[in-house]
Short mmCIF file of C-alpha atoms and ligand atoms in Angstrom, two decimals:
data_model
loop_
_atom_site.label_atom_id
_atom_site.label_comp_id
_atom_site.label_asym_id
_atom_site.label_seq_id
_atom_site.Cartn_x
_atom_site.Cartn_y
_atom_site.Cartn_z
CA GLU A 9 26.55 -43.70 53.42
CA ALA A 10 24.41 -45.60 50.88
CA ILE A 11 26.87 -44.67 48.12
CA GLU A 12 29.87 -45.80 50.18
CA GLU A 13 28.08 -49.08 50.87
CA ALA A 14 27.40 -49.48 47.13
CA LYS A 15 31.08 -48.89 46.34
CA ARG A 16 32.12 -51.38 49.02
CA ALA A 17 29.65 -54.02 47.74
CA ALA A 18 30.78 -53.56 44.12
CA ALA A 19 34.42 -53.80 45.19
CA ARG A 20 33.87 -56.96 47.24
CA GLN A 21 31.99 -58.63 44.38
CA ALA A 22 34.70 -57.67 41.85
CA VAL A 23 37.44 -59.09 44.09
CA ALA A 24 35.46 -62.25 44.82
CA ASP A 25 34.88 -62.79 41.09
CA HIS A 26 38.22 -61.70 39.63
CA PHE A 27 41.04 -61.82 42.19
CA ASP A 28 43.04 -64.89 43.25
CA PRO A 29 45.74 -64.97 45.98
CA SER A 30 47.92 -66.91 43.53
CA PHE A 31 48.22 -63.76 41.38
CA ARG A 32 51.68 -62.13 41.30
CA TYR A 33 51.06 -58.78 39.50
CA VAL A 34 47.93 -56.67 40.12
CA GLY A 35 47.19 -53.22 38.66
CA ILE A 36 45.50 -50.74 41.00
CA GLY A 37 43.60 -47.75 39.62
CA SER A 38 42.81 -44.35 41.13
CA GLY A 39 39.89 -42.70 42.89
CA THR A 40 37.79 -43.63 45.91
CA THR A 41 36.16 -46.92 44.85
CA ILE A 42 39.58 -48.50 44.38
CA ILE A 43 40.22 -48.06 48.13
CA TYR A 44 37.45 -50.61 48.79
CA VAL A 45 38.96 -52.92 46.16
CA VAL A 46 42.37 -52.82 47.87
CA ASP A 47 40.74 -53.41 51.28
CA ALA A 48 38.84 -56.42 49.89
CA ILE A 49 42.03 -57.84 48.34
CA LYS A 50 43.98 -57.34 51.55
CA GLU A 51 41.34 -59.28 53.51
CA THR A 52 41.94 -62.34 51.32
CA LEU A 53 45.74 -62.43 51.83
CA SER A 54 47.86 -64.09 54.51
CA ASP A 55 51.09 -62.28 55.49
CA GLU A 56 53.10 -64.68 53.31
CA GLN A 57 50.82 -64.08 50.32
CA LYS A 58 51.17 -60.31 50.79
CA GLU A 59 54.91 -60.75 50.27
CA MET A 60 54.38 -62.64 47.01
CA ILE A 61 52.24 -60.10 45.12
CA VAL A 62 53.26 -56.72 43.71
CA PHE A 63 50.69 -54.01 43.05
CA VAL A 64 51.23 -51.62 40.15
CA PRO A 65 49.83 -48.13 40.89
CA THR A 66 48.35 -45.68 38.37
CA GLY A 67 49.62 -42.51 40.03
CA TYR A 68 50.62 -40.99 43.36
CA GLN A 69 47.19 -41.45 44.95
CA SER A 70 46.98 -45.08 43.85
CA ARG A 71 50.48 -45.74 45.22
CA SER A 72 49.57 -44.30 48.61
CA VAL A 73 46.43 -46.47 48.75
CA ILE A 74 48.61 -49.57 48.21
CA ILE A 75 51.16 -48.51 50.82
CA LYS A 76 48.50 -47.55 53.42
CA ALA A 77 47.05 -51.06 53.01
CA GLY A 78 50.45 -52.53 53.85
CA LEU A 79 50.86 -53.99 50.37
CA ARG A 80 53.87 -53.82 48.01
CA PRO A 81 53.81 -51.23 45.20
CA THR A 82 56.06 -51.59 42.22
CA ALA A 83 56.50 -48.85 39.64
CA PHE A 84 55.06 -49.48 36.19
CA ASP A 85 58.44 -48.76 34.58
CA SER A 86 60.17 -51.39 36.69
CA LEU A 87 58.12 -54.13 35.02
CA LEU A 88 60.03 -56.19 32.46
CA PRO A 89 58.83 -55.41 28.91
CA HIS A 90 57.07 -58.77 28.50
CA GLN A 91 55.55 -58.79 32.00
CA VAL A 92 51.76 -59.07 31.86
CA LEU A 93 49.65 -58.24 34.94
CA ASP A 94 47.26 -60.96 36.13
CA VAL A 95 44.47 -58.37 36.56
CA ALA A 96 43.98 -54.62 36.84
CA PHE A 97 41.18 -53.07 38.92
CA ASP A 98 40.01 -49.47 38.47
CA GLY A 99 37.03 -47.17 38.81
CA ALA A 100 35.17 -45.14 36.22
CA ASP A 101 33.12 -41.99 35.99
CA GLU A 102 30.41 -43.41 33.75
CA VAL A 103 29.70 -46.79 32.07
CA ASP A 104 27.22 -47.42 29.24
CA GLU A 105 25.26 -50.55 28.30
CA GLU A 106 28.15 -51.75 26.14
CA LEU A 107 30.65 -51.29 28.98
CA ASN A 108 32.27 -48.27 27.34
CA CYS A 109 33.66 -46.08 30.13
CA ILE A 110 34.45 -42.46 30.73
CA LYS A 111 37.61 -42.24 32.82
CA GLY A 112 39.69 -39.34 33.97
CA GLY A 113 37.51 -37.73 36.63
CA GLY A 114 40.50 -38.17 38.92
CA ALA A 115 42.95 -36.95 36.23
CA CYS A 116 44.84 -40.26 36.42
CA LEU A 117 43.71 -41.68 33.10
CA PHE A 118 47.17 -41.77 31.44
CA GLN A 119 48.77 -44.29 33.82
CA GLU A 120 45.40 -46.02 34.27
CA LYS A 121 45.37 -46.81 30.56
CA LEU A 122 49.02 -47.92 30.58
CA VAL A 123 48.30 -50.37 33.41
CA ALA A 124 44.95 -51.56 32.00
CA GLU A 125 46.61 -52.39 28.67
CA ARG A 126 49.26 -54.54 30.42
CA ALA A 127 46.67 -56.65 32.25
CA ARG A 128 45.14 -59.96 31.17
CA LYS A 129 41.83 -58.70 32.56
CA PHE A 130 40.64 -55.14 33.23
CA ILE A 131 37.97 -55.01 35.95
CA CYS A 132 36.16 -51.69 36.22
CA VAL A 133 34.36 -51.23 39.55
CA ALA A 134 31.51 -48.71 39.46
CA ASP A 135 28.49 -48.15 41.69
CA TYR A 136 24.94 -47.59 40.43
CA ARG A 137 25.47 -43.85 39.93
CA LYS A 138 27.86 -44.52 37.00
CA ASP A 139 25.47 -46.76 35.09
CA GLN A 140 23.90 -44.94 32.09
CA ALA A 141 22.36 -46.00 28.77
CA ARG A 142 24.77 -43.70 26.92
CA LEU A 143 28.02 -42.00 27.93
CA LEU A 144 27.88 -38.27 28.69
CA THR A 145 24.41 -38.57 30.19
CA GLY A 146 25.44 -38.08 33.83
CA TRP A 147 29.12 -37.22 33.40
CA PRO A 148 29.23 -33.99 31.34
CA SER A 149 32.53 -34.16 29.48
CA ILE A 150 35.35 -36.31 28.19
CA PRO A 151 38.66 -35.80 30.07
CA ILE A 152 41.72 -35.66 27.81
CA GLU A 153 45.34 -35.49 29.00
CA VAL A 154 47.27 -32.95 26.95
CA ALA A 155 50.85 -31.70 26.77
CA PRO A 156 50.66 -28.03 27.87
CA ILE A 157 52.41 -26.87 24.70
CA ALA A 158 49.63 -28.40 22.57
CA VAL A 159 46.62 -27.43 24.68
CA TRP A 160 45.22 -24.71 22.41
CA ILE A 161 45.57 -26.85 19.30
CA VAL A 162 43.63 -29.62 21.04
CA ILE A 163 40.97 -27.21 22.28
CA ALA A 164 40.51 -25.86 18.75
CA ALA A 165 40.28 -29.39 17.33
CA LEU A 166 37.69 -30.37 19.96
CA LYS A 167 35.61 -27.32 19.10
CA LYS A 168 35.84 -28.35 15.44
CA LEU A 169 34.55 -31.78 16.52
CA GLY A 170 31.54 -30.06 18.05
CA SER A 171 32.46 -29.68 21.72
CA PRO A 172 30.76 -26.43 22.80
CA ASN A 173 33.31 -25.43 25.43
CA PRO A 174 36.41 -27.59 25.98
CA VAL A 175 38.37 -26.13 28.89
CA THR A 176 41.50 -26.92 30.89
CA ARG A 177 40.70 -28.37 34.32
CA ASP A 178 41.74 -25.66 36.74
CA GLY A 179 43.17 -26.08 40.21
CA LEU A 180 40.28 -23.95 41.60
CA LEU A 181 40.96 -23.45 45.33
CA ALA A 182 44.09 -25.62 45.26
CA LYS A 183 45.90 -23.66 42.60
CA ALA A 184 45.30 -20.71 40.31
CA GLY A 185 45.30 -21.78 36.67
CA PRO A 186 45.32 -25.30 35.17
CA MET A 187 46.02 -28.27 37.45
CA LYS A 188 48.84 -30.65 36.43
CA THR A 189 48.62 -34.43 36.22
CA ASP A 190 51.18 -36.91 37.66
CA GLN A 191 52.92 -36.55 34.30
CA ASP A 192 52.95 -32.74 34.60
CA PHE A 193 50.40 -32.45 31.76
CA PHE A 194 47.04 -30.61 31.63
CA ILE A 195 43.57 -32.13 31.55
CA VAL A 196 41.11 -30.72 29.03
CA ASP A 197 37.45 -31.52 29.83
CA ALA A 198 35.48 -31.56 26.58
CA PRO A 199 31.69 -31.45 26.93
CA PHE A 200 29.69 -33.29 24.26
CA PRO A 201 26.03 -34.39 24.01
CA PRO A 202 25.42 -38.07 24.98
CA LEU A 203 27.38 -40.52 22.80
CA LEU A 204 25.53 -42.92 20.52
CA THR A 205 26.14 -46.59 21.33
CA LYS A 206 27.01 -49.16 18.64
CA LYS A 207 23.46 -50.49 19.12
CA ASP A 208 22.04 -47.02 18.34
CA VAL A 209 24.14 -46.77 15.18
CA GLU A 210 23.39 -50.32 13.98
CA SER A 211 19.67 -50.17 14.80
CA GLY A 212 19.45 -46.79 13.07
CA SER A 213 17.16 -45.77 15.94
CA ASP A 214 15.46 -42.51 15.05
CA ILE A 215 17.29 -40.46 17.64
CA ASP A 216 17.35 -36.73 17.13
CA LEU A 217 21.02 -36.53 16.08
CA SER A 218 21.23 -32.94 17.25
CA THR A 219 20.90 -34.25 20.81
CA VAL A 220 23.67 -36.86 20.62
CA THR A 221 27.27 -37.21 19.45
CA ALA A 222 27.93 -39.89 16.85
CA GLN A 223 30.88 -41.58 18.51
CA HIS A 224 31.47 -43.74 15.47
CA GLY A 225 32.18 -40.80 13.18
CA ASP A 226 30.01 -40.42 10.08
CA LYS A 227 27.71 -43.12 8.67
CA GLU A 228 30.69 -44.88 7.04
CA GLY A 229 32.11 -45.18 10.55
CA LYS A 230 35.05 -42.88 9.78
CA GLY A 231 36.26 -41.35 13.03
CA GLY A 232 35.87 -37.64 13.78
CA ASP A 233 38.56 -35.49 12.15
CA LEU A 234 40.83 -34.18 14.91
CA SER A 235 43.24 -32.50 12.51
CA LEU A 236 42.87 -28.76 12.21
CA ASP A 237 42.23 -27.28 8.77
CA LYS A 238 45.15 -25.27 7.44
CA GLU A 239 43.42 -21.93 7.98
CA ALA A 240 42.86 -22.44 11.72
CA SER A 241 46.40 -23.69 12.34
CA SER A 242 48.04 -20.94 10.24
CA LYS A 243 45.97 -18.23 11.93
CA GLY A 244 47.10 -19.48 15.35
CA VAL A 245 44.42 -20.63 17.75
CA LYS A 246 42.45 -18.30 19.98
CA ALA A 247 42.59 -19.46 23.57
CA SER A 248 39.15 -20.48 24.76
CA GLY A 249 37.56 -19.65 28.11
O1 DER B 330 39.92 -40.98 37.14
C1 DER B 330 39.33 -42.07 37.00
O2 DER B 330 39.06 -42.56 35.89
C2 DER B 330 38.96 -42.79 38.26
O3 DER B 330 38.96 -44.15 38.12
C3 DER B 330 37.83 -42.18 38.95
O4 DER B 330 37.27 -41.07 38.35
C4 DER B 330 36.78 -43.02 39.63
O5 DER B 330 36.63 -42.36 40.83
P1 DER B 330 35.67 -42.81 42.00
O6 DER B 330 35.95 -44.28 42.25
O7 DER B 330 36.11 -41.94 43.15
O8 DER B 330 34.28 -42.55 41.55
#
């Protein structure tokens, strides 16, 4: 119950600080915290105001949260190309000191990113459990949405980047084999050691690099090389566990 209360308090504060009934387009993320955000928004609206605002979901679950609250969903692809959202609210799986987030625990990250990019402001609502000095401290891996046809290439590239065991997210009891996202893609969860923050890199703090992942690539800041070397791609890629 303490965690639910923390989610509710974070959601109420986020809505109080960043929502206005005069808004016309609001992005709604996925997960459980977002339910408290939608409840808090609904409490601020008169019936007339409810009619004036459209809520853009980030997947099937997000859409049902909007509908259950008696609010109006509108599909992302029905927005006019130039239409900007007044705000987008969402949850996260982990947040570091520089407000970098890990998202994708609910496998909705693709549409969540589409909606977040279309919003003037992106408000991430996360209770105390998500708050870490570095990403990948509490949450073990980085979720990546992948076209099924490319999954083994991506897994090989992630291994090359140093992920010890990138795996497809399976349906477990719900389904044998990999689960599918709302876009009918797979999720690959790639474990990495905790990610260095910009502050770590700039302060040159004497962290044992074998215990962290340099998220800013090598010292020159070049990003990690995701391309496969010729040998691996020509040999075909061995499926991992
Ligand atoms: O998938 C995501 O990124 C979600 O926002 C999600 O993982 C947050 O879920 P929660 O609010 O249930 O913790």
